Amino acid sequence: MSDQTVLHVKGRVLVGPDDARDELWVVGGRISYERPAGARDVRTVQGWALPGLVDAHCHVGLDTHGPVADDVAEKQALTDREAGTLLIRDAGSPSDTRWIDDRDDLPKIIRAGRHIARTRRYIRNFAWEIEPDDLVAYVAQEARRGDGWVKLVGDWIDRGTGDLSACWPRDAVEAAIAEAHRLGARVTAHCFAEDSLRDLVEAGIDCIEHATGLTEETIPLFASRGVAIVPTLVNIATFPHLAAGAEAKYPRWSDHMRRLHERRYDTVRAAYDAGIPVYVGTDAGGSLAHGLVAGEVAELVTAGIPPVEALSATAWGARAWLGRPGLEEGAPADLVVYDGDPRADVRVLADPRRIVLNGRVVG
């Protein structure tokens, strides 16, 4: 496609879950619902169109060992793009991926800076590892470096007790979250366990990643405060394998991880039923492959979330939550076209027919 090519998307354009239109036009990389006058070079794409999918927990520029070279990060971003993910909230990365912003063929990224963890309480080479007295300063630093988000590690294994435990005292997270909010950033935290959640939510946190430790006591607190969760169920599926590998050294931790895994679907459904906002994230980029967004949507449906709501968690709802447009008039033309209606069967997401990014057909 040249810069002068007009793209005509026809079939069913899902502007919202209940707003399906017959066609849209892409002119100069932006969406229009009016046929452009005098258009000569027109390319037509037909099918069911959705806003570009969102992976709200992804790590471009990271692998199991830490930061990666730019060519590896490029492959990660391209893999996500080919799966239909055109908007990523990068939930912590030690790599500088700002160069991706200059590429109109790669997904758009909303960065949370680098993870902030307690000393020796997270994966080596991933995070800033600090003590509570330095938390406010590091949160301020990452709030300025990121794109409106900061990522804390809320809990991790305590090798002294051999089990998961909270990483930060209440006063430290209260001060740190207040500073992030003062600087205009939202805060999220990695949390597997139960005991880190109440302090973080009451301290004003905006989102919790994984949230496997939600209970009958904390679910109402999340709901009343409007704290979102990103369950990353495709990552939680790895818990039994992780538990088996650590059984001999950390039996308490292994048992805890198995219990969190066993109740994962019940936890997510209970959160949804209580009105907690739930969004799609895969946790790609550490030990997980990229391009798993369709599998995560399917997992949310398996957990009992209605298909249209699971779809919204990676489409209309997720984009609104992150403050990015969907298929509105004048918005950048980032969309994915499928052969069937993804509202009827979310498995359609696994096989995009066409991918349009910044108005160009890229897949």
Tab-separated table of C-alpha atoms in Angstrom:
chain	number	residue	atom	x	y	z
A	1	MET	CA	0.000	0.000	0.000
A	2	SER	CA	1.167	3.494	-0.807
A	3	ASP	CA	0.468	6.512	1.385
A	4	GLN	CA	-2.266	7.471	-1.090
A	5	THR	CA	-4.064	4.126	-0.938
A	6	VAL	CA	-7.505	4.251	0.640
A	7	LEU	CA	-8.431	1.157	2.594
A	8	HIS	CA	-12.058	0.041	2.567
A	9	VAL	CA	-13.000	-2.345	5.365
A	10	LYS	CA	-16.412	-3.886	4.816
A	11	GLY	CA	-18.468	-6.625	6.395
A	12	ARG	CA	-19.043	-5.969	10.092
A	13	VAL	CA	-17.012	-3.347	11.912
A	14	LEU	CA	-17.311	-3.885	15.671
A	15	VAL	CA	-16.984	-0.352	16.971
A	16	GLY	CA	-18.338	-1.638	20.290
A	17	PRO	CA	-19.873	-4.861	21.585
A	18	ASP	CA	-23.316	-3.678	20.435
A	19	ASP	CA	-22.245	-1.275	17.696
A	20	ALA	CA	-21.599	-3.119	14.426
A	21	ARG	CA	-21.338	-1.060	11.247
A	22	ASP	CA	-21.135	-2.162	7.643
A	23	GLU	CA	-17.930	-0.456	6.626
A	24	LEU	CA	-15.190	2.001	7.396
A	25	TRP	CA	-12.586	3.822	5.345
A	26	VAL	CA	-8.947	4.480	6.133
A	27	VAL	CA	-7.604	7.714	4.725
A	28	GLY	CA	-4.159	9.006	5.615
A	29	GLY	CA	-3.849	6.303	8.270
A	30	ARG	CA	-7.021	7.320	10.106
A	31	ILE	CA	-10.538	5.982	10.343
A	32	SER	CA	-13.489	7.558	8.611
A	33	TYR	CA	-17.078	6.416	8.319
A	34	GLU	CA	-17.688	8.587	5.272
A	35	ARG	CA	-16.659	7.482	1.801
A	36	PRO	CA	-13.809	9.747	0.675
A	37	ALA	CA	-14.604	11.784	-2.394
A	38	GLY	CA	-12.613	11.010	-5.516
A	39	ALA	CA	-10.706	8.038	-4.080
A	40	ARG	CA	-9.075	6.109	-6.935
A	41	ASP	CA	-6.551	3.763	-5.359
A	42	VAL	CA	-8.785	1.674	-3.069
A	43	ARG	CA	-7.944	-1.619	-1.430
A	44	THR	CA	-10.816	-3.610	0.059
A	45	VAL	CA	-10.599	-5.904	3.086
A	46	GLN	CA	-13.655	-7.882	4.095
A	47	GLY	CA	-14.605	-9.614	7.355
A	48	TRP	CA	-15.271	-8.891	11.031
A	49	ALA	CA	-13.145	-5.979	12.245
A	50	LEU	CA	-12.078	-5.342	15.845
A	51	PRO	CA	-9.861	-2.656	17.343
A	52	GLY	CA	-6.269	-3.856	17.549
A	53	LEU	CA	-6.054	-6.229	20.499
A	54	VAL	CA	-4.492	-5.220	23.821
A	55	ASP	CA	-2.007	-7.264	25.832
A	56	ALA	CA	-2.015	-5.412	29.143
A	57	HIS	CA	0.794	-7.450	30.689
A	58	CYS	CA	3.649	-8.018	28.287
A	59	HIS	CA	7.431	-7.566	28.429
A	60	VAL	CA	9.050	-6.487	25.179
A	61	GLY	CA	12.822	-6.446	25.496
A	62	LEU	CA	13.008	-9.123	28.196
A	63	ASP	CA	13.689	-12.858	28.321
A	64	THR	CA	14.476	-15.329	31.093
A	65	HIS	CA	17.957	-13.868	31.576
A	66	GLY	CA	17.086	-10.167	31.520
A	67	PRO	CA	17.323	-7.479	28.816
A	68	VAL	CA	17.684	-8.564	25.198
A	69	ALA	CA	19.207	-7.039	22.079
A	70	ASP	CA	17.070	-4.818	19.876
A	71	ASP	CA	16.744	-7.445	17.146
A	72	VAL	CA	15.272	-9.889	19.665
A	73	ALA	CA	12.886	-7.251	20.997
A	74	GLU	CA	11.843	-6.556	17.401
A	75	LYS	CA	10.992	-10.234	16.877
A	76	GLN	CA	8.971	-10.226	20.103
A	77	ALA	CA	6.985	-7.193	18.984
A	78	LEU	CA	6.410	-8.676	15.522
A	79	THR	CA	5.168	-11.930	17.057
A	80	ASP	CA	2.653	-9.983	19.120
A	81	ARG	CA	1.610	-8.002	16.056
A	82	GLU	CA	0.996	-11.145	14.009
A	83	ALA	CA	-1.307	-12.372	16.787
A	84	GLY	CA	-3.357	-9.182	16.461
A	85	THR	CA	-1.879	-7.389	19.484
A	86	LEU	CA	-1.435	-3.791	18.401
A	87	LEU	CA	-1.358	-2.145	21.837
A	88	ILE	CA	0.875	-3.382	24.656
A	89	ARG	CA	1.136	-2.274	28.244
A	90	ASP	CA	4.721	-3.281	28.936
A	91	ALA	CA	4.502	-4.263	32.597
A	92	GLY	CA	8.164	-3.829	33.402
A	93	SER	CA	11.306	-4.142	31.305
A	94	PRO	CA	14.981	-3.297	31.874
A	95	SER	CA	15.411	-2.584	28.149
A	96	ASP	CA	15.070	0.794	26.499
A	97	THR	CA	12.514	0.139	23.767
A	98	ARG	CA	11.754	3.756	22.875
A	99	TRP	CA	13.094	3.112	19.391
A	100	ILE	CA	9.937	1.067	18.736
A	101	ASP	CA	7.928	4.293	18.887
A	102	ASP	CA	9.616	5.367	15.642
A	103	ARG	CA	8.443	2.238	13.810
A	104	ASP	CA	4.948	2.502	12.358
A	105	ASP	CA	4.958	-1.248	11.633
A	106	LEU	CA	5.304	-2.295	15.296
A	107	PRO	CA	2.700	-2.324	18.084
A	108	LYS	CA	2.253	0.752	20.217
A	109	ILE	CA	3.673	0.357	23.734
A	110	ILE	CA	2.618	1.922	27.026
A	111	ARG	CA	5.579	1.438	29.344
A	112	ALA	CA	5.693	0.969	33.103
A	113	GLY	CA	9.433	1.530	33.329
A	114	ARG	CA	11.513	-1.135	35.045
A	115	HIS	CA	10.154	-3.396	37.794
A	116	ILE	CA	10.869	-2.204	41.334
A	117	ALA	CA	11.561	-5.096	43.716
A	118	ARG	CA	12.913	-5.748	47.177
A	119	THR	CA	16.564	-6.754	47.366
A	120	ARG	CA	17.007	-10.417	46.335
A	121	ARG	CA	13.243	-10.841	46.150
A	122	TYR	CA	12.698	-11.183	42.403
A	123	ILE	CA	14.138	-12.659	39.225
A	124	ARG	CA	17.766	-11.712	38.691
A	125	ASN	CA	18.465	-8.963	36.117
A	126	PHE	CA	14.812	-7.934	35.800
A	127	ALA	CA	14.245	-5.236	38.414
A	128	TRP	CA	15.718	-2.416	40.415
A	129	GLU	CA	16.334	-4.182	43.726
A	130	ILE	CA	16.049	-1.746	46.621
A	131	GLU	CA	14.982	-1.362	50.243
A	132	PRO	CA	11.842	0.434	51.497
A	133	ASP	CA	13.594	3.725	52.296
A	134	ASP	CA	14.380	4.125	48.582
A	135	LEU	CA	10.958	3.139	47.252
A	136	VAL	CA	9.542	6.637	46.797
A	137	ALA	CA	12.613	7.815	44.889
A	138	TYR	CA	12.601	4.849	42.543
A	139	VAL	CA	8.871	5.102	41.941
A	140	ALA	CA	9.321	8.767	41.028
A	141	GLN	CA	12.171	7.840	38.683
A	142	GLU	CA	10.147	5.176	36.863
A	143	ALA	CA	7.033	7.367	36.773
A	144	ARG	CA	9.060	9.920	34.833
A	145	ARG	CA	10.559	7.286	32.530
A	146	GLY	CA	7.378	5.381	31.824
A	147	ASP	CA	4.177	6.181	29.977
A	148	GLY	CA	1.862	6.712	32.901
A	149	TRP	CA	2.464	3.459	34.802
A	150	VAL	CA	4.849	2.135	37.467
A	151	LYS	CA	5.320	-1.560	38.288
A	152	LEU	CA	6.086	-2.862	41.794
A	153	VAL	CA	6.840	-6.421	42.828
A	154	GLY	CA	4.340	-6.783	45.646
A	155	ASP	CA	5.288	-10.236	46.858
A	156	TRP	CA	7.787	-12.988	46.149
A	157	ILE	CA	9.279	-15.982	47.883
A	158	ASP	CA	10.965	-15.204	51.187
A	159	ARG	CA	13.809	-17.696	51.368
A	160	GLY	CA	13.845	-17.432	55.144
A	161	THR	CA	10.282	-18.699	55.534
A	162	GLY	CA	10.214	-20.746	52.342
A	163	ASP	CA	6.941	-19.226	51.156
A	164	LEU	CA	5.447	-16.212	49.415
A	165	SER	CA	5.260	-13.042	51.489
A	166	ALA	CA	4.703	-9.321	51.003
A	167	CYS	CA	7.757	-7.277	50.025
A	168	TRP	CA	6.934	-3.802	51.344
A	169	PRO	CA	5.724	-2.266	54.623
A	170	ARG	CA	2.428	-0.383	54.456
A	171	ASP	CA	3.883	3.085	55.034
A	172	ALA	CA	6.394	2.652	52.209
A	173	VAL	CA	3.787	1.710	49.588
A	174	GLU	CA	1.429	4.469	50.750
A	175	ALA	CA	4.116	7.090	50.233
A	176	ALA	CA	5.287	5.579	46.936
A	177	ILE	CA	1.810	5.310	45.406
A	178	ALA	CA	0.999	8.850	46.501
A	179	GLU	CA	4.162	10.075	44.764
A	180	ALA	CA	3.323	8.214	41.554
A	181	HIS	CA	-0.161	9.712	41.544
A	182	ARG	CA	1.292	13.173	42.161
A	183	LEU	CA	3.392	12.670	39.033
A	184	GLY	CA	0.385	11.513	37.011
A	185	ALA	CA	1.235	7.806	36.915
A	186	ARG	CA	-0.843	4.795	37.868
A	187	VAL	CA	0.694	1.948	39.862
A	188	THR	CA	0.380	-1.783	39.421
A	189	ALA	CA	1.995	-4.661	41.299
A	190	HIS	CA	2.913	-8.271	40.759
A	191	CYS	CA	1.049	-10.263	43.427
A	192	PHE	CA	0.633	-14.018	43.708
A	193	ALA	CA	-0.115	-14.338	47.417
A	194	GLU	CA	-2.909	-13.263	49.718
A	195	ASP	CA	-1.085	-11.190	52.329
A	196	SER	CA	0.193	-8.385	50.092
A	197	LEU	CA	-3.179	-7.348	48.674
A	198	ARG	CA	-4.959	-5.405	51.415
A	199	ASP	CA	-2.097	-3.015	52.114
A	200	LEU	CA	-1.597	-2.277	48.425
A	201	VAL	CA	-5.271	-1.641	47.730
A	202	GLU	CA	-5.809	0.479	50.838
A	203	ALA	CA	-2.653	2.407	49.884
A	204	GLY	CA	-4.365	3.406	46.630
A	205	ILE	CA	-2.926	1.063	44.016
A	206	ASP	CA	-4.638	1.075	40.621
A	207	CYS	CA	-4.145	-2.491	39.399
A	208	ILE	CA	-2.875	-5.893	40.500
A	209	GLU	CA	-1.150	-8.336	38.165
A	210	HIS	CA	-1.991	-12.059	38.496
A	211	ALA	CA	-4.130	-11.554	41.640
A	212	THR	CA	-4.197	-15.287	42.397
A	213	GLY	CA	-4.378	-14.496	46.115
A	214	LEU	CA	-7.792	-12.813	46.000
A	215	THR	CA	-10.156	-14.112	48.692
A	216	GLU	CA	-13.681	-13.546	49.936
A	217	GLU	CA	-12.246	-10.895	52.261
A	218	THR	CA	-10.303	-8.890	49.682
A	219	ILE	CA	-12.577	-9.162	46.636
A	220	PRO	CA	-15.109	-6.647	48.059
A	221	LEU	CA	-12.242	-4.261	48.837
A	222	PHE	CA	-11.007	-4.393	45.222
A	223	ALA	CA	-14.551	-3.883	43.946
A	224	SER	CA	-15.258	-0.900	46.182
A	225	ARG	CA	-11.980	0.801	45.241
A	226	GLY	CA	-12.272	-0.005	41.506
A	227	VAL	CA	-8.895	-1.760	41.449
A	228	ALA	CA	-8.436	-3.698	38.208
A	229	ILE	CA	-6.819	-7.102	37.822
A	230	VAL	CA	-4.883	-8.667	34.944
A	231	PRO	CA	-5.018	-12.406	35.747
A	232	THR	CA	-2.459	-13.711	33.175
A	233	LEU	CA	-4.035	-17.170	33.273
A	234	VAL	CA	-1.727	-18.497	30.562
A	235	ASN	CA	1.099	-17.780	32.994
A	236	ILE	CA	-0.704	-19.207	36.033
A	237	ALA	CA	-0.957	-22.464	34.052
A	238	THR	CA	2.799	-22.869	34.648
A	239	PHE	CA	2.459	-22.981	38.454
A	240	PRO	CA	2.374	-26.809	38.778
A	241	HIS	CA	5.604	-27.077	36.790
A	242	LEU	CA	7.266	-24.391	38.910
A	243	ALA	CA	6.035	-26.083	42.084
A	244	ALA	CA	7.421	-29.452	41.038
A	245	GLY	CA	10.831	-27.934	40.352
A	246	ALA	CA	11.064	-26.350	43.813
A	247	GLU	CA	9.418	-29.104	45.854
A	248	ALA	CA	12.604	-30.406	47.477
A	249	LYS	CA	13.924	-27.003	48.556
A	250	TYR	CA	10.719	-25.010	49.191
A	251	PRO	CA	7.850	-27.413	49.948
A	252	ARG	CA	5.660	-24.704	51.549
A	253	TRP	CA	6.006	-22.457	48.521
A	254	SER	CA	5.315	-25.346	46.157
A	255	ASP	CA	2.149	-26.325	48.002
A	256	HIS	CA	0.995	-22.714	48.052
A	257	MET	CA	1.543	-22.318	44.307
A	258	ARG	CA	-0.438	-25.477	43.598
A	259	ARG	CA	-3.359	-24.235	45.687
A	260	LEU	CA	-3.346	-20.880	43.925
A	261	HIS	CA	-3.367	-22.712	40.597
A	262	GLU	CA	-6.194	-25.052	41.561
A	263	ARG	CA	-8.548	-22.221	42.413
A	264	ARG	CA	-7.491	-19.848	39.610
A	265	TYR	CA	-10.710	-20.023	37.600
A	266	ASP	CA	-12.895	-19.643	40.681
A	267	THR	CA	-10.826	-16.627	41.730
A	268	VAL	CA	-11.201	-14.855	38.396
A	269	ARG	CA	-14.919	-15.599	38.123
A	270	ALA	CA	-15.542	-14.383	41.682
A	271	ALA	CA	-13.656	-11.168	40.891
A	272	TYR	CA	-15.681	-10.604	37.726
A	273	ASP	CA	-18.969	-11.362	39.486
A	274	ALA	CA	-18.092	-8.794	42.157
A	275	GLY	CA	-17.605	-6.090	39.531
A	276	ILE	CA	-13.797	-5.965	39.556
A	277	PRO	CA	-12.472	-4.805	36.149
A	278	VAL	CA	-10.629	-7.682	34.461
A	279	TYR	CA	-8.241	-7.197	31.531
A	280	VAL	CA	-6.230	-9.456	29.233
A	281	GLY	CA	-2.508	-9.900	29.762
A	282	THR	CA	-0.221	-12.798	28.880
A	283	ASP	CA	2.995	-12.098	30.831
A	284	ALA	CA	4.929	-12.766	27.629
A	285	GLY	CA	8.616	-12.011	27.601
A	286	GLY	CA	9.950	-13.598	30.769
A	287	SER	CA	9.656	-17.340	30.312
A	288	LEU	CA	6.487	-17.236	28.201
A	289	ALA	CA	6.346	-16.872	24.427
A	290	HIS	CA	4.854	-13.810	22.785
A	291	GLY	CA	1.672	-13.915	20.734
A	292	LEU	CA	-0.567	-15.622	23.313
A	293	VAL	CA	-3.360	-13.047	23.497
A	294	ALA	CA	-6.020	-15.303	21.921
A	295	GLY	CA	-5.214	-18.047	24.409
A	296	GLU	CA	-5.621	-15.658	27.343
A	297	VAL	CA	-9.044	-14.518	26.121
A	298	ALA	CA	-10.060	-18.183	25.832
A	299	GLU	CA	-8.836	-18.768	29.391
A	300	LEU	CA	-11.035	-15.955	30.694
A	301	VAL	CA	-14.015	-17.617	29.017
A	302	THR	CA	-13.045	-20.943	30.589
A	303	ALA	CA	-13.024	-19.157	33.945
A	304	GLY	CA	-16.657	-18.208	33.387
A	305	ILE	CA	-16.440	-14.673	32.013
A	306	PRO	CA	-19.033	-14.180	29.240
A	307	PRO	CA	-17.390	-14.216	25.790
A	308	VAL	CA	-18.299	-10.622	24.902
A	309	GLU	CA	-16.868	-9.399	28.224
A	310	ALA	CA	-13.695	-11.443	27.703
A	311	LEU	CA	-13.437	-9.905	24.242
A	312	SER	CA	-13.885	-6.410	25.651
A	313	ALA	CA	-11.037	-7.148	28.077
A	314	THR	CA	-8.663	-7.156	25.094
A	315	ALA	CA	-10.551	-4.753	22.829
A	316	TRP	CA	-12.962	-1.909	23.610
A	317	GLY	CA	-12.784	-2.038	27.401
A	318	ALA	CA	-9.022	-2.489	27.563
A	319	ARG	CA	-8.394	0.429	25.224
A	320	ALA	CA	-10.691	2.702	27.216
A	321	TRP	CA	-8.946	1.692	30.451
A	322	LEU	CA	-5.553	2.544	28.958
A	323	GLY	CA	-6.827	5.799	27.478
A	324	ARG	CA	-6.336	4.778	23.857
A	325	PRO	CA	-8.921	4.982	21.065
A	326	GLY	CA	-10.630	2.100	19.338
A	327	LEU	CA	-12.428	2.427	16.010
A	328	GLU	CA	-13.733	5.939	16.520
A	329	GLU	CA	-13.922	8.522	13.740
A	330	GLY	CA	-10.489	10.048	13.218
A	331	ALA	CA	-8.634	7.474	15.342
A	332	PRO	CA	-5.439	5.830	14.067
A	333	ALA	CA	-6.463	2.813	11.979
A	334	ASP	CA	-5.243	-0.040	14.179
A	335	LEU	CA	-7.541	-2.993	13.617
A	336	VAL	CA	-7.716	-6.736	13.076
A	337	VAL	CA	-10.051	-8.470	10.631
A	338	TYR	CA	-11.366	-12.003	11.138
A	339	ASP	CA	-13.396	-14.464	9.075
A	340	GLY	CA	-16.051	-14.888	11.780
A	341	ASP	CA	-17.735	-13.021	14.611
A	342	PRO	CA	-15.403	-13.104	17.647
A	343	ARG	CA	-18.347	-12.241	19.904
A	344	ALA	CA	-19.887	-15.595	19.090
A	345	ASP	CA	-16.673	-17.598	19.446
A	346	VAL	CA	-13.506	-16.044	20.874
A	347	ARG	CA	-11.435	-18.834	19.305
A	348	VAL	CA	-11.706	-16.798	16.094
A	349	LEU	CA	-9.016	-14.520	17.580
A	350	ALA	CA	-6.369	-17.192	17.036
A	351	ASP	CA	-6.540	-16.762	13.254
A	352	PRO	CA	-6.506	-13.133	12.082
A	353	ARG	CA	-7.333	-12.640	8.430
A	354	ARG	CA	-5.789	-9.183	8.091
A	355	ILE	CA	-3.898	-6.878	10.445
A	356	VAL	CA	-3.960	-3.126	9.866
A	357	LEU	CA	-1.568	-0.913	11.813
A	358	ASN	CA	-1.430	2.858	11.361
A	359	GLY	CA	-3.633	2.423	8.314
A	360	ARG	CA	-1.389	-0.080	6.537
A	361	VAL	CA	-2.071	-3.767	5.970
A	362	VAL	CA	0.863	-5.445	7.706
A	363	GLY	CA	-0.410	-8.977	8.031
